[in-house]
């Protein structure tokens, strides 16, 4: 895919990092977006350049339109016309429905929903004249199955699912495909530290149909597929990458 350009939001660590590295391995020039974690983003760029790839780290709060416009301009100036946008940046609020404040609710929706609206709109406006583009949103299985103490997060990811479908309808006539990847529980630095207690981790692994958490590379593989011609008739889809976790009923067997 030499010559193609991919922008991955929130790629300084975790799932976004794995996606950036995977696209770079396919010879995409990759823009590694972050908001604060400059050292992490520069480490990803260094790794890509280390195997001969092209990459750029770029700071922007993806919930801020002016910052996103500036980012798009720099990415296209430095790397070339954007072909792929991966909307990965996201935050999790672990708080009960009753205790969630207005500000926390709004911050969750600003980052997880409004940012995808803004970033996709700005990217689509650039892709439309060229008649080609791919947008992949990273949602979550929490967008279709609820979990306690995640009301704002689950609601925001449900919104991402519907936004994916609605955008897919309107952008298809312009040659732009829009899909989402809904991960289960993946081995990110954040999840690893939450599961630092071996007993807790073992109890989660026991519950997983595949007996383990997901690897960020497994998510990246699904994103790469959806952003390729191999997925040419897949549009508005939510591809679940959870090892079967959300297919399981919580009830014990009779
Ligand atoms: P991390 O918390 O590890 O990383 C989040 C990334 O997003 C960081 O690079 C962070 O950069 C960036 N970011 C956050 N807010 C903004 C913003 N406003 N503008 C730009 N960048 C921002 O996330 P994960 O890898 O765990 O998750 C990535 C995505 O996958 C999220 O959308 C998440 O909801 C989803 N997901 C993750 C799962 C998991 O198991 N980890 C499961 C299901 C879904 P900085 O620190 O610089 O702000």
mmCIF file of C-alpha atoms and ligand atoms in Angstrom:
data_model
loop_
_atom_site.group_PDB
_atom_site.id
_atom_site.type_symbol
_atom_site.label_atom_id
_atom_site.label_comp_id
_atom_site.label_asym_id
_atom_site.label_seq_id
_atom_site.Cartn_x
_atom_site.Cartn_y
_atom_site.Cartn_z
ATOM 1 C CA UNK A 1 0.000 0.000 0.000
ATOM 2 C CA UNK A 2 2.976 2.316 -0.582
ATOM 3 C CA UNK A 3 1.767 5.865 -1.155
ATOM 4 C CA UNK A 4 -1.447 5.449 0.842
ATOM 5 C CA UNK A 5 -1.893 7.553 3.973
ATOM 6 C CA UNK A 6 -3.638 6.494 7.201
ATOM 7 C CA UNK A 7 -4.444 8.687 10.201
ATOM 8 C CA UNK A 8 -4.986 6.830 13.478
ATOM 9 C CA UNK A 9 -6.376 8.896 16.354
ATOM 10 C CA UNK A 10 -5.179 8.107 19.886
ATOM 11 C CA UNK A 11 -2.282 6.030 18.582
ATOM 12 C CA UNK A 12 0.275 6.798 21.291
ATOM 13 C CA UNK A 13 -0.493 3.496 23.056
ATOM 14 C CA UNK A 14 -2.925 0.589 23.318
ATOM 15 C CA UNK A 15 -5.132 -0.456 20.415
ATOM 16 C CA UNK A 16 -4.336 2.685 18.378
ATOM 17 C CA UNK A 17 -0.624 1.946 18.583
ATOM 18 C CA UNK A 18 -1.157 -1.602 17.284
ATOM 19 C CA UNK A 19 -3.275 -0.231 14.416
ATOM 20 C CA UNK A 20 -0.630 2.358 13.485
ATOM 21 C CA UNK A 21 2.101 -0.300 13.470
ATOM 22 C CA UNK A 22 -0.027 -2.716 11.394
ATOM 23 C CA UNK A 23 -0.763 -0.125 8.704
ATOM 24 C CA UNK A 24 2.904 0.892 8.623
ATOM 25 C CA UNK A 25 3.855 -2.769 8.063
ATOM 26 C CA UNK A 26 1.614 -2.636 4.956
ATOM 27 C CA UNK A 27 3.629 0.407 3.849
ATOM 28 C CA UNK A 28 1.003 3.043 4.549
ATOM 29 C CA UNK A 29 2.443 6.382 5.644
ATOM 30 C CA UNK A 30 0.925 6.724 9.111
ATOM 31 C CA UNK A 31 -0.068 9.808 11.124
ATOM 32 C CA UNK A 32 0.081 8.933 14.831
ATOM 33 C CA UNK A 33 -2.328 11.255 16.653
ATOM 34 C CA UNK A 34 -2.289 11.876 20.399
ATOM 35 C CA UNK A 35 -3.543 14.555 22.749
ATOM 36 C CA UNK A 36 -0.970 14.613 25.593
ATOM 37 C CA UNK A 37 1.169 11.483 25.405
ATOM 38 C CA UNK A 38 3.855 12.899 23.107
ATOM 39 C CA UNK A 39 6.564 10.495 24.312
ATOM 40 C CA UNK A 40 4.318 7.497 23.516
ATOM 41 C CA UNK A 41 3.462 8.813 20.031
ATOM 42 C CA UNK A 42 7.104 9.535 19.241
ATOM 43 C CA UNK A 43 8.047 6.043 20.361
ATOM 44 C CA UNK A 44 5.511 4.617 17.852
ATOM 45 C CA UNK A 45 6.927 6.824 15.085
ATOM 46 C CA UNK A 46 10.459 5.718 15.985
ATOM 47 C CA UNK A 47 9.428 2.075 15.791
ATOM 48 C CA UNK A 48 7.836 2.602 12.353
ATOM 49 C CA UNK A 49 10.864 4.456 11.017
ATOM 50 C CA UNK A 50 13.012 1.676 12.487
ATOM 51 C CA UNK A 51 11.576 -0.818 9.996
ATOM 52 C CA UNK A 52 11.767 1.667 7.106
ATOM 53 C CA UNK A 53 8.215 3.082 7.300
ATOM 54 C CA UNK A 54 6.976 6.671 7.038
ATOM 55 C CA UNK A 55 5.252 8.183 10.047
ATOM 56 C CA UNK A 56 4.484 11.458 11.746
ATOM 57 C CA UNK A 57 3.350 12.131 15.308
ATOM 58 C CA UNK A 58 0.709 14.808 15.554
ATOM 59 C CA UNK A 59 -0.913 16.396 18.614
ATOM 60 C CA UNK A 60 -4.587 17.358 18.416
ATOM 61 C CA UNK A 61 -7.592 17.072 20.656
ATOM 62 C CA UNK A 62 -9.926 15.266 18.252
ATOM 63 C CA UNK A 63 -12.953 16.786 19.983
ATOM 64 C CA UNK A 64 -11.838 20.276 18.876
ATOM 65 C CA UNK A 65 -12.703 21.210 15.292
ATOM 66 C CA UNK A 66 -9.945 23.806 14.813
ATOM 67 C CA UNK A 67 -7.307 21.370 16.103
ATOM 68 C CA UNK A 68 -8.630 18.629 13.822
ATOM 69 C CA UNK A 69 -8.558 20.950 10.797
ATOM 70 C CA UNK A 70 -4.955 21.889 11.611
ATOM 71 C CA UNK A 71 -4.055 18.206 11.996
ATOM 72 C CA UNK A 72 -5.605 17.249 8.634
ATOM 73 C CA UNK A 73 -3.713 20.053 6.883
ATOM 74 C CA UNK A 74 -0.384 19.005 8.401
ATOM 75 C CA UNK A 75 -0.960 15.306 7.677
ATOM 76 C CA UNK A 76 -1.758 15.903 4.000
ATOM 77 C CA UNK A 77 1.105 18.387 3.626
ATOM 78 C CA UNK A 78 3.643 16.054 5.215
ATOM 79 C CA UNK A 79 2.438 12.627 4.101
ATOM 80 C CA UNK A 80 0.023 13.119 1.160
ATOM 81 C CA UNK A 81 -3.735 12.721 0.561
ATOM 82 C CA UNK A 82 -5.542 10.843 3.323
ATOM 83 C CA UNK A 83 -7.027 7.476 2.327
ATOM 84 C CA UNK A 84 -7.802 5.949 5.723
ATOM 85 C CA UNK A 85 -9.105 7.459 8.949
ATOM 86 C CA UNK A 86 -9.237 5.264 12.042
ATOM 87 C CA UNK A 87 -11.242 6.907 14.836
ATOM 88 C CA UNK A 88 -9.697 5.102 17.792
ATOM 89 C CA UNK A 89 -9.241 7.773 20.515
ATOM 90 C CA UNK A 90 -11.607 7.153 23.387
ATOM 91 C CA UNK A 91 -12.021 7.419 27.144
ATOM 92 C CA UNK A 92 -13.794 5.215 29.692
ATOM 93 C CA UNK A 93 -15.747 6.515 32.649
ATOM 94 C CA UNK A 94 -16.023 3.873 35.361
ATOM 95 C CA UNK A 95 -18.801 5.339 37.457
ATOM 96 C CA UNK A 96 -22.328 4.430 38.439
ATOM 97 C CA UNK A 97 -25.269 5.930 36.569
ATOM 98 C CA UNK A 98 -26.447 7.719 39.731
ATOM 99 C CA UNK A 99 -23.051 9.291 40.518
ATOM 100 C CA UNK A 100 -22.146 10.441 36.989
ATOM 101 C CA UNK A 101 -22.022 14.232 36.727
ATOM 102 C CA UNK A 102 -23.155 16.341 33.763
ATOM 103 C CA UNK A 103 -19.547 17.262 33.047
ATOM 104 C CA UNK A 104 -18.400 13.609 33.071
ATOM 105 C CA UNK A 105 -21.258 12.633 30.745
ATOM 106 C CA UNK A 106 -20.397 15.482 28.375
ATOM 107 C CA UNK A 107 -16.653 14.759 28.423
ATOM 108 C CA UNK A 108 -17.352 11.114 27.536
ATOM 109 C CA UNK A 109 -19.576 12.117 24.626
ATOM 110 C CA UNK A 110 -17.171 14.874 23.495
ATOM 111 C CA UNK A 111 -14.319 12.380 23.190
ATOM 112 C CA UNK A 112 -16.113 9.218 22.116
ATOM 113 C CA UNK A 113 -18.866 10.629 19.875
ATOM 114 C CA UNK A 114 -18.406 14.282 18.928
ATOM 115 C CA UNK A 115 -14.746 13.676 18.040
ATOM 116 C CA UNK A 116 -15.739 10.993 15.530
ATOM 117 C CA UNK A 117 -18.348 13.326 14.043
ATOM 118 C CA UNK A 118 -15.828 16.163 13.634
ATOM 119 C CA UNK A 119 -12.846 14.098 12.499
ATOM 120 C CA UNK A 120 -14.860 12.035 10.012
ATOM 121 C CA UNK A 121 -16.539 15.117 8.584
ATOM 122 C CA UNK A 122 -13.191 16.847 8.056
ATOM 123 C CA UNK A 123 -11.660 13.696 6.552
ATOM 124 C CA UNK A 124 -14.671 13.013 4.300
ATOM 125 C CA UNK A 125 -14.574 16.549 2.909
ATOM 126 C CA UNK A 126 -11.004 15.847 1.811
ATOM 127 C CA UNK A 127 -11.734 12.339 0.487
ATOM 128 C CA UNK A 128 -14.874 13.241 -1.511
ATOM 129 C CA UNK A 129 -13.140 15.123 -4.358
ATOM 130 C CA UNK A 130 -10.886 12.071 -4.817
ATOM 131 C CA UNK A 131 -13.868 9.676 -4.717
ATOM 132 C CA UNK A 132 -12.147 7.212 -2.376
ATOM 133 C CA UNK A 133 -11.650 6.651 1.326
ATOM 134 C CA UNK A 134 -12.107 4.364 4.311
ATOM 135 C CA UNK A 135 -13.257 5.297 7.792
ATOM 136 C CA UNK A 136 -13.088 2.752 10.602
ATOM 137 C CA UNK A 137 -14.493 3.632 14.023
ATOM 138 C CA UNK A 138 -13.339 1.775 17.120
ATOM 139 C CA UNK A 139 -16.414 1.226 19.240
ATOM 140 C CA UNK A 140 -16.763 -1.547 21.838
ATOM 141 C CA UNK A 141 -18.941 -4.522 22.680
ATOM 142 C CA UNK A 142 -20.224 -2.088 25.335
ATOM 143 C CA UNK A 143 -22.061 -0.440 22.429
ATOM 144 C CA UNK A 144 -24.459 -3.403 22.309
ATOM 145 C CA UNK A 145 -24.196 -5.133 25.701
ATOM 146 C CA UNK A 146 -24.355 -3.089 28.894
ATOM 147 C CA UNK A 147 -22.179 -3.420 31.953
ATOM 148 C CA UNK A 148 -22.650 -1.867 35.393
ATOM 149 C CA UNK A 149 -20.874 1.427 36.184
ATOM 150 C CA UNK A 150 -20.331 2.303 32.512
ATOM 151 C CA UNK A 151 -23.584 4.052 31.589
ATOM 152 C CA UNK A 152 -21.927 7.043 29.875
ATOM 153 C CA UNK A 153 -19.373 4.820 28.121
ATOM 154 C CA UNK A 154 -21.895 2.224 26.913
ATOM 155 C CA UNK A 155 -24.234 4.964 25.684
ATOM 156 C CA UNK A 156 -21.419 6.684 23.805
ATOM 157 C CA UNK A 157 -20.343 3.453 22.112
ATOM 158 C CA UNK A 158 -23.945 2.673 21.148
ATOM 159 C CA UNK A 159 -23.978 6.112 19.510
ATOM 160 C CA UNK A 160 -20.798 5.207 17.611
ATOM 161 C CA UNK A 161 -22.565 2.157 16.175
ATOM 162 C CA UNK A 162 -25.458 4.243 14.845
ATOM 163 C CA UNK A 163 -23.133 6.993 13.637
ATOM 164 C CA UNK A 164 -21.171 4.360 11.707
ATOM 165 C CA UNK A 165 -24.325 3.151 9.948
ATOM 166 C CA UNK A 166 -25.660 6.638 9.226
ATOM 167 C CA UNK A 167 -22.311 7.860 7.879
ATOM 168 C CA UNK A 168 -21.967 4.712 5.776
ATOM 169 C CA UNK A 169 -25.239 5.466 3.969
ATOM 170 C CA UNK A 170 -24.391 9.062 3.176
ATOM 171 C CA UNK A 171 -20.746 8.584 2.245
ATOM 172 C CA UNK A 172 -21.087 5.438 0.087
ATOM 173 C CA UNK A 173 -22.137 7.433 -3.025
ATOM 174 C CA UNK A 174 -18.840 9.341 -2.663
ATOM 175 C CA UNK A 175 -16.749 6.156 -2.663
ATOM 176 C CA UNK A 176 -16.127 6.238 1.084
ATOM 177 C CA UNK A 177 -16.754 3.126 3.203
ATOM 178 C CA UNK A 178 -17.525 3.440 6.894
ATOM 179 C CA UNK A 179 -17.380 0.522 9.301
ATOM 180 C CA UNK A 180 -16.662 -0.116 12.965
ATOM 181 C CA UNK A 181 -14.642 -2.608 14.958
ATOM 182 C CA UNK A 182 -16.118 -3.460 18.369
ATOM 183 C CA UNK A 183 -13.392 -4.913 20.606
ATOM 184 C CA UNK A 184 -13.986 -7.015 23.701
ATOM 185 C CA UNK A 185 -11.361 -6.852 26.460
ATOM 186 C CA UNK A 186 -7.944 -6.348 24.900
ATOM 187 C CA UNK A 187 -4.415 -6.590 26.362
ATOM 188 C CA UNK A 188 -3.615 -2.882 26.599
ATOM 189 C CA UNK A 189 -1.394 -1.282 29.229
ATOM 190 C CA UNK A 190 -4.556 0.118 30.849
ATOM 191 C CA UNK A 191 -6.358 -3.230 31.020
ATOM 192 C CA UNK A 192 -3.205 -5.002 32.256
ATOM 193 C CA UNK A 193 -2.867 -2.612 35.168
ATOM 194 C CA UNK A 194 -6.567 -2.959 36.020
ATOM 195 C CA UNK A 195 -6.012 -6.719 36.112
ATOM 196 C CA UNK A 196 -2.741 -6.609 38.018
ATOM 197 C CA UNK A 197 -4.250 -8.927 40.639
ATOM 198 C CA UNK A 198 -3.603 -12.466 39.247
ATOM 199 C CA UNK A 199 -6.793 -13.883 40.807
ATOM 200 C CA UNK A 200 -8.935 -11.204 39.207
ATOM 201 C CA UNK A 201 -7.240 -11.765 35.881
ATOM 202 C CA UNK A 202 -7.729 -15.527 36.109
ATOM 203 C CA UNK A 203 -11.441 -15.041 36.829
ATOM 204 C CA UNK A 204 -11.784 -12.934 33.674
ATOM 205 C CA UNK A 205 -9.818 -15.395 31.560
ATOM 206 C CA UNK A 206 -11.990 -18.246 32.788
ATOM 207 C CA UNK A 207 -15.050 -16.371 31.571
ATOM 208 C CA UNK A 208 -13.593 -15.774 28.103
ATOM 209 C CA UNK A 209 -14.684 -18.355 25.501
ATOM 210 C CA UNK A 210 -11.091 -18.482 24.203
ATOM 211 C CA UNK A 211 -9.607 -18.558 27.708
ATOM 212 C CA UNK A 212 -7.688 -15.326 27.242
ATOM 213 C CA UNK A 213 -8.052 -11.610 26.618
ATOM 214 C CA UNK A 214 -7.748 -10.262 23.087
ATOM 215 C CA UNK A 215 -4.494 -9.029 21.599
ATOM 216 C CA UNK A 216 -4.375 -5.485 20.239
ATOM 217 C CA UNK A 217 -2.866 -6.920 17.040
ATOM 218 C CA UNK A 218 -6.087 -8.936 16.525
ATOM 219 C CA UNK A 219 -8.041 -5.693 16.562
ATOM 220 C CA UNK A 220 -5.587 -4.070 14.171
ATOM 221 C CA UNK A 221 -5.988 -6.936 11.708
ATOM 222 C CA UNK A 222 -9.761 -6.379 11.567
ATOM 223 C CA UNK A 223 -9.276 -2.639 11.028
ATOM 224 C CA UNK A 224 -6.790 -3.231 8.219
ATOM 225 C CA UNK A 225 -9.251 -5.599 6.517
ATOM 226 C CA UNK A 226 -12.154 -3.123 6.745
ATOM 227 C CA UNK A 227 -9.945 -0.360 5.332
ATOM 228 C CA UNK A 228 -9.010 -2.418 2.274
ATOM 229 C CA UNK A 229 -10.509 -3.331 -1.111
ATOM 230 C CA UNK A 230 -10.941 -6.870 0.298
ATOM 231 C CA UNK A 231 -13.905 -5.419 2.240
ATOM 232 C CA UNK A 232 -15.318 -3.739 -0.875
ATOM 233 C CA UNK A 233 -18.979 -4.642 -0.171
ATOM 234 C CA UNK A 234 -18.846 -4.225 3.600
ATOM 235 C CA UNK A 235 -20.341 -0.896 4.596
ATOM 236 C CA UNK A 236 -22.015 0.174 7.843
ATOM 237 C CA UNK A 237 -20.915 -3.053 9.552
ATOM 238 C CA UNK A 238 -19.913 -3.542 13.175
ATOM 239 C CA UNK A 239 -17.209 -6.200 13.253
ATOM 240 C CA UNK A 240 -17.028 -7.687 16.748
ATOM 241 C CA UNK A 241 -13.525 -8.723 17.838
ATOM 242 C CA UNK A 242 -14.134 -10.202 21.288
ATOM 243 C CA UNK A 243 -13.293 -13.910 21.105
ATOM 244 C CA UNK A 244 -17.011 -14.672 21.535
ATOM 245 C CA UNK A 245 -17.352 -12.819 24.844
ATOM 246 C CA UNK A 246 -20.540 -10.924 23.960
ATOM 247 C CA UNK A 247 -22.142 -14.083 22.545
ATOM 248 C CA UNK A 248 -22.154 -15.708 25.980
ATOM 249 C CA UNK A 249 -25.097 -15.592 28.367
ATOM 250 C CA UNK A 250 -24.114 -14.802 31.939
ATOM 251 C CA UNK A 251 -26.467 -17.484 33.355
ATOM 252 C CA UNK A 252 -24.885 -20.700 34.618
ATOM 253 C CA UNK A 253 -25.689 -23.889 32.672
ATOM 254 C CA UNK A 254 -28.595 -26.025 33.954
HETATM 255 P P1 LIG B 1 -5.868 3.976 25.813
HETATM 256 O O1 LIG B 1 -6.452 4.664 26.986
HETATM 257 O O2 LIG B 1 -4.773 3.008 26.025
HETATM 258 O O3 LIG B 1 -5.376 5.093 24.776
HETATM 259 C C1 LIG B 1 -6.252 6.095 24.392
HETATM 260 C C2 LIG B 1 -5.600 6.915 23.314
HETATM 261 O O4 LIG B 1 -6.532 7.941 22.936
HETATM 262 C C3 LIG B 1 -4.344 7.605 23.770
HETATM 263 O O5 LIG B 1 -3.445 7.665 22.687
HETATM 264 C C4 LIG B 1 -4.844 8.997 24.127
HETATM 265 O O6 LIG B 1 -3.825 9.968 23.985
HETATM 266 C C5 LIG B 1 -5.898 9.195 23.051
HETATM 267 N N1 LIG B 1 -6.906 10.216 23.333
HETATM 268 C C6 LIG B 1 -7.838 10.250 24.326
HETATM 269 N N2 LIG B 1 -8.596 11.344 24.212
HETATM 270 C C7 LIG B 1 -8.142 12.012 23.111
HETATM 271 C C8 LIG B 1 -8.509 13.204 22.472
HETATM 272 N N3 LIG B 1 -9.520 13.967 22.930
HETATM 273 N N4 LIG B 1 -7.836 13.590 21.362
HETATM 274 C C9 LIG B 1 -6.823 12.845 20.887
HETATM 275 N N5 LIG B 1 -6.409 11.703 21.454
HETATM 276 C C10 LIG B 1 -7.062 11.294 22.557
HETATM 277 O O7 LIG B 1 -7.077 3.331 24.988
HETATM 278 P P2 LIG B 1 -7.347 1.817 24.488
HETATM 279 O O8 LIG B 1 -6.263 1.386 23.582
HETATM 280 O O9 LIG B 1 -7.706 0.999 25.656
HETATM 281 O O10 LIG B 1 -8.690 2.049 23.657
HETATM 282 C C11 LIG B 1 -8.690 2.551 22.332
HETATM 283 C C12 LIG B 1 -10.111 2.540 21.817
HETATM 284 O O11 LIG B 1 -10.623 1.222 21.886
HETATM 285 C C13 LIG B 1 -11.072 3.419 22.630
HETATM 286 O O12 LIG B 1 -12.006 4.022 21.756
HETATM 287 C C14 LIG B 1 -11.745 2.418 23.542
HETATM 288 O O13 LIG B 1 -13.014 2.845 23.962
HETATM 289 C C15 LIG B 1 -11.812 1.205 22.644
HETATM 290 N N6 LIG B 1 -11.905 -0.064 23.363
HETATM 291 C C16 LIG B 1 -10.876 -0.511 24.152
HETATM 292 C C17 LIG B 1 -10.986 -1.741 24.789
HETATM 293 C C18 LIG B 1 -9.867 -2.318 25.598
HETATM 294 O O14 LIG B 1 -9.984 -3.462 26.041
HETATM 295 N N7 LIG B 1 -8.775 -1.620 25.820
HETATM 296 C C19 LIG B 1 -12.212 -2.549 24.689
HETATM 297 C C20 LIG B 1 -13.223 -1.984 23.824
HETATM 298 C C21 LIG B 1 -13.062 -0.786 23.206
HETATM 299 P P3 LIG B 1 -3.404 10.934 25.211
HETATM 300 O O15 LIG B 1 -3.051 10.093 26.374
HETATM 301 O O16 LIG B 1 -2.278 11.719 24.654
HETATM 302 O O17 LIG B 1 -4.648 11.746 25.507
#
